[in-house]
CSV table of C-alpha atoms and ligand atoms in Angstrom, one decimal:
chain,number,residue,atom,x,y,z
A,464,MET,CA,17.0,3.0,-0.8
A,465,ALA,CA,19.0,1.0,1.9
A,466,GLU,CA,17.4,-0.2,5.0
A,467,HIS,CA,18.1,2.1,7.9
A,468,ASN,CA,20.7,0.5,10.2
A,469,LEU,CA,20.4,1.9,13.7
A,470,ASP,CA,23.1,-0.3,15.3
A,471,ASN,CA,25.6,2.3,15.8
A,472,ILE,CA,23.2,5.1,16.4
A,473,ASP,CA,23.6,6.9,19.7
A,474,LEU,CA,20.0,6.7,20.9
A,475,ASN,CA,20.6,8.8,24.1
A,476,GLU,CA,18.6,11.6,22.6
A,477,TYR,CA,15.6,9.3,22.1
A,478,PRO,CA,15.5,6.5,24.7
A,479,TYR,CA,13.7,4.3,22.1
A,480,ILE,CA,12.5,4.2,18.5
A,481,ASN,CA,9.4,2.1,17.8
A,482,ARG,CA,9.4,1.6,14.0
A,483,GLY,CA,5.9,1.9,12.7
A,484,LEU,CA,4.9,3.3,16.1
A,485,GLU,CA,4.6,-0.3,17.3
A,486,GLY,CA,3.0,-0.3,20.7
A,487,ILE,CA,2.9,3.5,21.0
A,488,VAL,CA,-0.4,4.9,22.5
A,489,GLY,CA,-1.2,8.2,20.9
A,490,PHE,CA,-4.9,8.5,21.6
A,491,SER,CA,-7.7,7.7,24.0
A,492,THR,CA,-10.9,6.3,22.4
A,493,THR,CA,-14.3,4.9,23.2
A,494,LYS,CA,-14.7,3.4,19.6
A,495,SER,CA,-13.1,0.0,20.0
A,496,SER,CA,-11.0,-2.0,22.3
A,497,ILE,CA,-8.7,-4.9,20.9
A,498,ASP,CA,-7.2,-7.5,23.2
A,499,GLY,CA,-4.6,-9.0,21.0
A,500,GLN,CA,-3.8,-11.8,23.6
A,501,LYS,CA,-7.4,-12.9,24.1
A,502,GLY,CA,-8.6,-12.3,20.5
A,503,GLU,CA,-11.2,-9.9,21.7
A,504,LEU,CA,-12.8,-7.0,19.8
A,505,ILE,CA,-15.3,-4.6,21.4
A,506,TYR,CA,-17.1,-1.8,19.5
A,507,ALA,CA,-18.1,1.0,22.0
A,508,GLY,CA,-18.8,-1.6,24.7
A,509,TYR,CA,-20.3,-4.4,22.7
A,510,ASN,CA,-18.4,-7.7,21.8
A,511,ILE,CA,-18.1,-8.3,18.1
A,512,ASP,CA,-19.7,-11.7,18.6
A,513,THR,CA,-22.8,-9.8,20.2
A,514,LEU,CA,-23.0,-7.5,17.3
A,515,ALA,CA,-22.5,-10.2,14.6
A,516,GLU,CA,-25.4,-12.1,16.3
A,517,ASN,CA,-27.8,-9.3,16.8
A,518,ALA,CA,-27.0,-5.9,15.0
A,519,THR,CA,-27.5,-4.5,11.6
A,520,PHE,CA,-24.7,-2.3,9.9
A,521,GLU,CA,-26.9,0.8,10.4
A,522,GLU,CA,-27.1,0.1,14.1
A,523,VAL,CA,-23.3,-0.3,14.2
A,524,CYS,CA,-22.9,3.1,12.3
A,525,PHE,CA,-25.1,4.8,15.0
A,526,LEU,CA,-23.2,3.0,17.9
A,527,LEU,CA,-19.8,4.1,16.6
A,528,TRP,CA,-21.0,7.7,15.9
A,529,ASN,CA,-22.8,8.1,19.3
A,530,ASP,CA,-21.3,5.5,21.7
A,531,ARG,CA,-24.7,3.9,22.3
A,532,LEU,CA,-27.2,1.9,20.3
A,533,PRO,CA,-30.2,3.8,18.7
A,534,ASN,CA,-33.8,3.5,19.8
A,535,GLN,CA,-36.3,2.7,17.1
A,536,LYS,CA,-37.0,6.4,16.2
A,537,GLU,CA,-33.4,7.2,15.9
A,538,LEU,CA,-32.7,4.0,13.9
A,539,ASP,CA,-35.5,4.8,11.4
A,540,GLU,CA,-34.3,8.5,11.2
A,541,LEU,CA,-30.7,7.2,10.4
A,542,LYS,CA,-32.0,4.7,7.8
A,543,SER,CA,-34.1,7.5,6.1
A,544,LYS,CA,-31.1,9.9,6.0
A,545,LEU,CA,-29.0,7.1,4.4
A,546,THR,CA,-31.6,6.4,1.8
A,547,GLN,CA,-32.0,10.0,0.9
A,548,LYS,CA,-28.2,10.4,0.5
A,549,ARG,CA,-27.4,7.3,-1.5
A,550,GLU,CA,-27.6,9.0,-4.9
A,551,LEU,CA,-24.4,10.6,-6.2
A,552,PRO,CA,-24.0,14.2,-7.5
A,553,GLN,CA,-24.2,14.1,-11.3
A,554,PRO,CA,-20.5,15.2,-11.9
A,555,VAL,CA,-19.3,12.4,-9.7
A,556,LEU,CA,-21.3,9.9,-11.7
A,557,ASP,CA,-19.9,11.5,-14.9
A,558,TYR,CA,-16.4,11.0,-13.6
A,559,ILE,CA,-17.1,7.4,-12.8
A,560,SER,CA,-18.6,6.7,-16.2
A,561,SER,CA,-15.7,8.5,-18.1
A,562,THR,CA,-12.6,7.4,-16.2
A,563,ASN,CA,-10.2,4.7,-17.3
A,564,LYS,CA,-12.1,1.3,-17.2
A,565,GLU,CA,-8.8,-0.3,-16.3
A,566,ALA,CA,-8.3,2.0,-13.3
A,567,GLU,CA,-8.0,0.3,-9.8
A,568,PRO,CA,-11.4,0.3,-8.1
A,569,MET,CA,-9.8,1.7,-4.8
A,570,ALA,CA,-8.2,4.5,-6.9
A,571,VAL,CA,-11.6,5.4,-8.3
A,572,LEU,CA,-13.1,5.2,-5.0
A,573,ARG,CA,-10.4,7.5,-3.5
A,574,THR,CA,-11.0,10.1,-6.3
A,575,ALA,CA,-14.7,10.0,-6.3
A,576,THR,CA,-14.9,10.3,-2.5
A,577,SER,CA,-12.7,13.3,-2.6
A,578,MET,CA,-15.0,14.9,-5.3
A,579,LEU,CA,-18.0,14.5,-2.9
A,580,ALA,CA,-16.6,17.5,-0.9
A,581,ASP,CA,-17.4,20.0,-3.8
A,582,PHE,CA,-21.1,19.3,-3.5
A,583,GLN,CA,-21.8,19.6,0.2
A,584,SER,CA,-23.9,22.6,1.5
A,585,ARG,CA,-22.1,23.9,4.6
A,586,ASN,CA,-24.6,26.4,6.1
A,587,THR,CA,-25.4,25.3,9.6
A,588,GLY,CA,-22.5,27.1,11.3
A,589,ASP,CA,-22.5,24.2,13.7
A,590,LYS,CA,-19.2,22.3,12.9
A,591,ASN,CA,-20.3,19.1,14.9
A,592,LYS,CA,-23.6,19.0,13.1
A,593,ASP,CA,-22.0,19.4,9.7
A,594,ASN,CA,-19.5,16.6,10.5
A,595,GLN,CA,-22.2,14.3,11.7
A,596,SER,CA,-24.0,15.0,8.4
A,597,ASP,CA,-20.9,14.4,6.4
A,598,ALA,CA,-20.3,11.1,8.1
A,599,ILE,CA,-23.9,9.9,7.0
A,600,THR,CA,-23.2,11.3,3.5
A,601,LEU,CA,-20.0,9.3,3.2
A,602,ALA,CA,-21.5,6.0,4.5
A,603,ALA,CA,-24.4,6.5,2.2
A,604,GLN,CA,-22.5,7.4,-1.1
A,605,MET,CA,-19.3,5.2,-1.0
A,606,PRO,CA,-21.3,2.0,-1.8
A,607,THR,CA,-22.8,3.8,-4.6
A,608,ILE,CA,-19.5,4.8,-6.0
A,609,VAL,CA,-18.2,1.3,-5.8
A,610,ALA,CA,-21.2,-0.3,-7.4
A,611,ALA,CA,-21.3,2.4,-10.1
A,612,PHE,CA,-17.7,2.0,-11.2
A,613,ALA,CA,-18.0,-1.9,-11.0
A,614,ARG,CA,-20.7,-1.7,-13.6
A,615,ALA,CA,-19.4,1.2,-15.7
A,616,ARG,CA,-16.1,-0.5,-16.2
A,617,GLN,CA,-18.0,-3.4,-17.8
A,618,GLY,CA,-20.0,-1.1,-20.0
A,619,LYS,CA,-23.2,-1.8,-18.0
A,620,GLU,CA,-25.9,0.8,-17.1
A,621,ILE,CA,-25.3,2.4,-13.6
A,622,VAL,CA,-28.1,1.3,-11.3
A,623,SER,CA,-29.6,4.0,-9.0
A,624,PRO,CA,-30.2,3.1,-5.4
A,625,LEU,CA,-33.7,2.3,-4.2
A,626,LYS,CA,-35.9,4.5,-2.0
A,627,ASP,CA,-35.7,1.9,0.7
A,628,GLY,CA,-33.6,-1.0,1.9
A,629,SER,CA,-30.4,-1.5,4.0
A,630,THR,CA,-26.9,-0.4,2.8
A,631,ALA,CA,-26.1,-4.1,2.2
A,632,PHE,CA,-29.4,-4.6,0.2
A,633,ASN,CA,-28.8,-1.4,-1.9
A,634,PHE,CA,-25.2,-2.2,-2.5
A,635,LEU,CA,-25.9,-5.7,-4.0
A,636,TYR,CA,-28.8,-4.3,-5.9
A,637,MET,CA,-26.7,-1.5,-7.5
A,638,LEU,CA,-23.9,-3.9,-8.2
A,639,ASN,CA,-25.9,-6.8,-9.8
A,640,GLY,CA,-28.9,-4.8,-11.1
A,641,GLU,CA,-31.3,-7.2,-9.3
A,642,LYS,CA,-32.6,-7.3,-5.7
A,643,PRO,CA,-30.5,-9.8,-3.5
A,644,GLY,CA,-32.0,-12.6,-1.6
A,645,SER,CA,-32.2,-12.4,2.2
A,646,GLU,CA,-29.2,-14.7,2.7
A,647,ALA,CA,-26.9,-12.6,0.5
A,648,GLU,CA,-28.1,-9.4,2.2
A,649,LYS,CA,-27.5,-10.9,5.6
A,650,THR,CA,-23.9,-12.1,4.5
A,651,MET,CA,-23.1,-8.6,3.2
A,652,ASP,CA,-24.5,-6.9,6.3
A,653,LEU,CA,-22.4,-9.1,8.5
A,654,CYS,CA,-19.3,-8.4,6.5
A,655,LEU,CA,-19.9,-4.7,6.9
A,656,ILE,CA,-20.3,-5.1,10.6
A,657,LEU,CA,-17.1,-7.1,10.9
A,658,HIS,CA,-15.0,-4.5,9.0
A,659,ALA,CA,-16.5,-1.3,10.5
A,660,GLU,CA,-14.0,-0.4,13.2
A,661,HIS,CA,-10.6,-1.6,14.5
A,662,GLY,CA,-8.8,0.9,16.8
A,663,MET,CA,-5.7,2.6,15.6
A,664,ASN,CA,-4.9,0.8,12.3
A,665,ALA,CA,-2.8,2.6,9.7
A,666,SER,CA,-6.0,4.1,7.8
A,667,THR,CA,-7.7,5.2,11.0
A,668,PHE,CA,-4.4,6.8,12.2
A,669,THR,CA,-4.3,8.5,8.9
A,670,SER,CA,-7.8,9.8,9.2
A,671,ARG,CA,-7.0,11.2,12.7
A,672,ALA,CA,-3.8,12.8,11.9
A,673,ILE,CA,-5.6,14.7,9.0
A,674,CYS,CA,-8.5,15.6,11.3
A,675,SER,CA,-6.0,16.8,13.9
A,676,THR,CA,-4.8,19.7,11.6
A,677,GLU,CA,-8.5,20.7,11.5
A,678,SER,CA,-8.9,19.7,7.9
A,679,ASP,CA,-12.3,18.5,6.7
A,680,MET,CA,-13.8,15.1,6.9
A,681,PHE,CA,-13.6,14.4,3.1
A,682,SER,CA,-9.9,15.0,3.2
A,683,SER,CA,-9.5,12.7,6.2
A,684,ILE,CA,-11.5,9.9,4.5
A,685,THR,CA,-9.7,10.3,1.2
A,686,GLY,CA,-6.4,9.8,3.1
A,687,ALA,CA,-7.7,6.8,4.9
A,688,ILE,CA,-8.8,5.2,1.6
A,689,GLY,CA,-5.2,5.7,0.3
A,690,ALA,CA,-3.8,4.1,3.4
A,691,LEU,CA,-6.3,1.1,3.4
A,692,LYS,CA,-5.5,0.4,-0.4
A,693,GLY,CA,-2.1,-1.0,0.6
A,694,PRO,CA,-1.7,-4.8,0.5
A,695,LEU,CA,-0.2,-4.8,4.1
A,696,HIS,CA,-3.6,-3.4,5.2
A,697,GLY,CA,-6.9,-3.6,3.6
A,698,GLY,CA,-5.5,-4.6,0.2
A,699,ALA,CA,-4.7,-8.0,1.6
A,700,ASN,CA,-8.1,-9.5,0.9
A,701,THR,CA,-7.8,-9.1,-2.8
A,702,ALA,CA,-4.2,-10.5,-2.6
A,703,VAL,CA,-5.5,-13.6,-0.7
A,704,MET,CA,-8.1,-14.3,-3.5
A,705,ASN,CA,-5.4,-13.9,-6.2
A,706,MET,CA,-3.2,-16.4,-4.2
A,707,LEU,CA,-6.1,-18.9,-4.2
A,708,LEU,CA,-6.9,-18.3,-7.9
A,709,GLU,CA,-3.2,-19.0,-8.7
A,710,LEU,CA,-3.7,-22.4,-7.2
A,711,ASP,CA,-6.9,-22.8,-9.0
A,712,LYS,CA,-5.1,-22.5,-12.3
A,713,ASP,CA,-4.2,-26.1,-12.1
A,714,PRO,CA,-6.6,-27.5,-9.4
A,715,ASP,CA,-5.6,-31.3,-10.1
A,716,THR,CA,-2.0,-30.6,-9.2
A,717,ALA,CA,-2.4,-27.6,-6.7
A,718,ASP,CA,-0.6,-28.4,-3.4
A,719,PRO,CA,-1.5,-25.5,-0.9
A,720,VAL,CA,1.0,-26.9,1.7
A,721,GLU,CA,4.0,-26.9,-0.7
A,722,PHE,CA,2.8,-23.6,-2.2
A,723,THR,CA,2.8,-21.9,1.3
A,724,LYS,CA,6.1,-23.5,2.4
A,725,LYS,CA,7.8,-22.4,-0.8
A,726,LYS,CA,6.6,-18.8,-0.3
A,727,LEU,CA,7.8,-18.9,3.2
A,728,ALA,CA,11.1,-20.3,2.2
A,729,SER,CA,11.6,-17.3,-0.2
A,730,LYS,CA,10.7,-15.0,2.7
A,731,GLU,CA,7.5,-14.0,1.1
A,732,LYS,CA,4.5,-12.9,3.3
A,733,ILE,CA,1.3,-15.0,3.0
A,734,MET,CA,-1.5,-12.4,2.7
A,735,GLY,CA,-4.3,-12.6,5.1
A,736,PHE,CA,-2.0,-13.8,8.0
A,737,GLY,CA,-0.4,-12.0,10.9
A,738,HIS,CA,-1.3,-8.9,12.7
A,739,ARG,CA,0.4,-6.1,14.5
A,740,VAL,CA,-1.9,-6.6,17.6
A,741,TYR,CA,-3.5,-9.9,17.5
A,742,LYS,CA,-1.2,-12.7,18.6
A,743,THR,CA,-3.9,-15.2,18.5
A,744,PHE,CA,-6.9,-15.8,16.1
A,745,ASP,CA,-8.6,-12.6,14.9
A,746,PRO,CA,-12.1,-12.9,16.2
A,747,ARG,CA,-13.4,-11.6,12.9
A,748,ALA,CA,-11.5,-14.4,11.1
A,749,ARG,CA,-13.2,-16.9,13.3
A,750,LEU,CA,-16.6,-15.7,12.4
A,751,LEU,CA,-15.7,-15.3,8.6
A,752,ARG,CA,-14.2,-18.8,8.7
A,753,GLY,CA,-17.6,-20.2,9.4
A,754,MET,CA,-19.3,-18.0,6.8
A,755,SER,CA,-16.7,-19.1,4.2
A,756,LYS,CA,-17.2,-22.8,5.0
A,757,SER,CA,-21.0,-22.7,4.6
A,758,LEU,CA,-21.0,-20.3,1.6
A,759,SER,CA,-18.4,-22.3,-0.3
A,760,GLU,CA,-20.4,-25.5,0.3
A,761,GLU,CA,-23.6,-23.7,-0.9
A,762,THR,CA,-21.9,-22.1,-4.0
A,763,GLY,CA,-19.6,-25.1,-5.0
A,764,HIS,CA,-16.4,-23.4,-4.0
A,765,THR,CA,-15.4,-26.0,-1.4
A,766,THR,CA,-11.9,-26.6,-3.0
A,767,LEU,CA,-11.0,-23.0,-2.3
A,768,TYR,CA,-12.2,-23.3,1.4
A,769,GLU,CA,-10.3,-26.6,1.8
A,770,TRP,CA,-7.1,-24.9,0.3
A,771,SER,CA,-7.7,-22.1,2.7
A,772,GLU,CA,-7.7,-24.4,5.7
A,773,ALA,CA,-4.6,-26.2,4.4
A,774,ILE,CA,-2.8,-22.9,4.2
A,775,LEU,CA,-3.9,-21.9,7.7
A,776,LYS,CA,-2.7,-25.3,9.1
A,777,THR,CA,0.7,-24.8,7.4
A,778,MET,CA,1.1,-21.2,8.6
A,779,LYS,CA,0.4,-22.4,12.2
A,780,GLU,CA,2.9,-25.3,12.0
A,781,GLU,CA,5.6,-23.4,10.2
A,782,LYS,CA,5.4,-19.8,11.7
A,783,ASP,CA,2.8,-20.0,14.5
A,784,ILE,CA,1.0,-17.3,12.8
A,785,ASP,CA,-2.9,-17.0,12.6
A,786,PRO,CA,-5.2,-15.6,9.9
A,787,ASN,CA,-6.5,-12.0,10.2
A,788,VAL,CA,-9.8,-10.5,8.9
A,789,ASP,CA,-8.6,-10.5,5.3
A,790,PHE,CA,-8.1,-14.3,4.9
A,791,PHE,CA,-11.5,-15.7,5.0
A,792,SER,CA,-13.3,-12.6,3.9
A,793,ALA,CA,-11.8,-13.3,0.4
A,794,THR,CA,-13.7,-16.5,-0.1
A,795,VAL,CA,-16.8,-15.1,1.5
A,796,TYR,CA,-16.9,-12.3,-1.1
A,797,TYR,CA,-15.9,-14.5,-3.9
A,798,SER,CA,-18.7,-17.0,-3.1
A,799,ILE,CA,-21.4,-14.2,-3.3
A,800,GLY,CA,-20.0,-13.3,-6.7
A,801,ILE,CA,-18.0,-10.1,-5.9
A,802,GLU,CA,-14.9,-9.6,-8.2
A,803,PRO,CA,-11.6,-9.8,-6.3
A,804,ASP,CA,-10.4,-6.3,-7.1
A,805,LEU,CA,-13.6,-5.0,-5.4
A,806,PHE,CA,-12.9,-6.7,-2.1
A,807,THR,CA,-10.9,-3.7,-0.6
A,808,CYS,CA,-13.5,-1.2,-1.7
A,809,ILE,CA,-16.1,-3.2,0.4
A,810,PHE,CA,-13.7,-3.0,3.3
A,811,ALA,CA,-13.5,0.7,2.8
A,812,MET,CA,-17.4,1.3,2.5
A,813,SER,CA,-17.7,-0.4,5.9
A,814,ARG,CA,-14.7,1.2,7.6
A,815,VAL,CA,-15.9,4.6,6.7
A,816,SER,CA,-18.1,4.2,9.7
A,817,GLY,CA,-15.1,3.6,12.0
A,818,TRP,CA,-13.0,6.4,10.2
A,819,THR,CA,-15.8,8.9,10.7
A,820,ALA,CA,-16.3,8.0,14.3
A,821,HIS,CA,-12.8,8.6,15.0
A,822,TYR,CA,-12.9,11.8,13.1
A,823,LEU,CA,-15.7,13.0,15.3
A,824,GLU,CA,-13.8,11.9,18.4
A,825,GLN,CA,-10.6,13.6,17.5
A,826,ALA,CA,-12.4,16.8,16.5
A,827,ASP,CA,-14.1,16.8,19.9
A,828,ASN,CA,-10.9,16.3,21.8
A,829,ASN,CA,-8.1,17.5,19.5
A,830,ARG,CA,-4.4,17.9,19.7
A,831,LEU,CA,-2.2,18.1,16.5
A,832,VAL,CA,-0.7,14.7,15.6
A,833,ARG,CA,3.1,15.3,15.4
A,834,PRO,CA,5.4,12.5,16.4
A,835,ARG,CA,9.2,12.8,16.1
A,836,ALA,CA,11.7,11.1,13.7
A,837,LEU,CA,15.3,10.0,14.6
A,838,TYR,CA,17.7,11.8,12.2
A,839,ILE,CA,20.5,9.5,11.2
A,840,GLY,CA,22.2,11.5,8.4
A,841,GLU,CA,25.2,13.7,8.4
A,842,LYS,CA,25.2,17.3,9.9
A,843,ASN,CA,26.6,20.7,9.0
A,844,LEU,CA,28.4,19.4,5.7
A,845,GLU,CA,30.7,21.9,3.8
A,846,TRP,CA,29.1,23.3,0.6
A,847,THR,CA,30.5,22.1,-2.7
A,848,PRO,CA,29.7,24.2,-5.7
A,849,VAL,CA,28.1,22.3,-8.5
A,850,GLU,CA,31.1,22.5,-10.9
A,851,LYS,CA,33.1,20.7,-8.3
A,852,ARG,CA,30.6,17.8,-7.5
B,827,LIG,C1,-5.5,-5.5,8.3
B,827,LIG,O1,-4.1,-2.9,12.2
B,827,LIG,C2,-5.3,-3.4,12.0
B,827,LIG,O2,-6.1,-3.4,12.8
B,827,LIG,C3,-5.5,-3.8,10.5
B,827,LIG,C4,-6.7,-4.5,10.3
B,827,LIG,C5,-7.9,-3.6,10.6
B,827,LIG,O3,-9.0,-4.1,10.7
B,827,LIG,O4,-7.8,-2.3,10.3
B,827,LIG,O5,-6.8,-5.6,11.1
B,827,LIG,C6,-6.9,-5.0,8.8
B,827,LIG,O6,-4.8,-4.7,7.7
B,827,LIG,C7,-5.1,-6.8,8.6
B,827,LIG,C8,-3.7,-7.1,8.0
B,827,LIG,C9,-3.8,-7.5,6.5
B,827,LIG,N1,-2.3,-7.6,6.0
B,827,LIG,C10,-1.9,-8.8,5.7
B,827,LIG,O7,-2.6,-9.8,5.8
B,827,LIG,C11,-0.5,-8.7,5.0
B,827,LIG,C12,0.3,-10.0,5.5
B,827,LIG,N2,0.6,-9.6,6.9
B,827,LIG,C13,1.8,-9.1,7.2
B,827,LIG,O8,2.5,-8.2,6.3
B,827,LIG,C14,1.9,-8.6,8.8
B,827,LIG,O9,1.5,-9.7,9.5
B,827,LIG,C15,1.4,-7.3,9.1
B,827,LIG,C16,1.8,-6.2,8.3
B,827,LIG,C17,-0.2,-7.4,9.1
B,827,LIG,C18,1.8,-6.9,10.6
B,827,LIG,O10,3.1,-6.9,10.5
B,827,LIG,P1,4.1,-6.5,11.7
B,827,LIG,O11,3.4,-6.4,12.9
B,827,LIG,O12,5.0,-5.3,11.2
B,827,LIG,O13,4.9,-7.7,11.8
B,827,LIG,P2,6.3,-8.1,11.0
B,827,LIG,O14,6.1,-7.9,9.6
B,827,LIG,O15,7.5,-7.5,11.8
B,827,LIG,O16,6.4,-9.8,11.1
B,827,LIG,C19,6.9,-10.3,12.4
B,827,LIG,C20,7.3,-11.7,12.0
B,827,LIG,C21,8.4,-11.6,10.8
B,827,LIG,O17,9.2,-12.8,10.9
B,827,LIG,P3,10.7,-12.6,11.3
B,827,LIG,O18,11.3,-11.7,10.2
B,827,LIG,O19,10.7,-12.0,12.6
B,827,LIG,O20,11.2,-14.0,11.1
B,827,LIG,O21,6.3,-12.4,11.5
B,827,LIG,C22,6.5,-12.8,10.1
B,827,LIG,C23,7.5,-11.8,9.6
B,827,LIG,O22,8.2,-12.3,8.6
B,827,LIG,N3,5.2,-12.6,9.4
B,827,LIG,C24,4.8,-13.3,8.3
B,827,LIG,C25,3.5,-12.7,8.0
B,827,LIG,N4,3.1,-11.8,8.9
B,827,LIG,C26,4.3,-11.7,9.8
B,827,LIG,N5,5.4,-14.2,7.7
B,827,LIG,C27,4.7,-14.7,6.6
B,827,LIG,N6,3.5,-14.2,6.2
B,827,LIG,C28,2.8,-13.2,6.9
B,827,LIG,N7,1.7,-12.8,6.5
């Protein structure tokens, strides 16, 4: 397909066309605020640095769903609901164990999440209550899907969730078959917080557009997973790790500066850099950079971290472009033993809190999402019968 050339298009019908809806505000929200110039991110009133310092992922889930932090009773109640719901319906487990072991983890997560809809009891008659319950179900079960497939594809026994413990703790336990140490749990919990919510990104826009037709939350989140899977969005973290592992094939001769310059010269994008909104350092990348440094030193991956810093410096010098959330999250996940093709699934099992929060907000204050498109084709052509074409 040729690139659309709008140079000679008479735009008087539409005074402007913002490809990719760049800069277009189509929603109001209390879920997050992003200041792309200052590099500031706020979740429902709280700066990401404050949450990184003090919160747990469960508190962030409650905050996004209710626009306030929980008191102890509410937090305990949410934790117990998440614990009760972590187990998967047997048919979903059967799918995970029997599907193609070579399947992409994000494709399995998308399919299994969609299947969850078949096993929800819908009897309260109170839509908002059902939606709130679905949000907790999704936040509880998506980590179980990811861990279950990660093990099933290696021919390992699927590990059931525990009857206590945080989302981060249970995910690492179900993934590795052993209880994580407090450091690993803290790292995973912080990664879940940092990826939870980020305004009107492509996958959240998708989830809200689906919600706006009054479709169900499982359809909305299935669509969002599909959007996040792309390498221009959540799929970038896996691509960053594959780029670093490419360099690691020959560590003695690896030259991250030349590697970067060569890619830029051939007009290739360097994954983990650039952002539609941030025109400075992504505040999440700043926090993940520190985590990557300390974890790579603890786990003997300092070379990967050093190469990351060299790529960062080159991107700044050559293109004045800063890293986004996906750049350092790659080496953080790698340092705690997560396989690269699972990185985007971890992004998804965190972002489901933001997606479902936006679904609840859209459902509360709905208007069908229906932008326009500028038609640039021919009009009213004469019909030519097939024998004459
Ligand atoms: C996420 O939206 C969100 O909030 C998303 C997210 C979230 O939390 O939900 O933050 C998560 O998706 C982060 C982004 C992950 N994607 C990547 O890391 C992929 C690499 N990045 C690029 O593809 C790009 O930066 C985007 C897609 C993220 C943003 O692209 P835009 O806003 O459409 O910008 P553009 O492609 O028009 O680029 C503008 C210029 C171009 O140069 P020129 O052609 O004008 O000379 O910047 C260049 C681009 O070539 N550029 C890059 C680059 N990103 C932009 N050049 C090299 N490498 C890059 N990564």
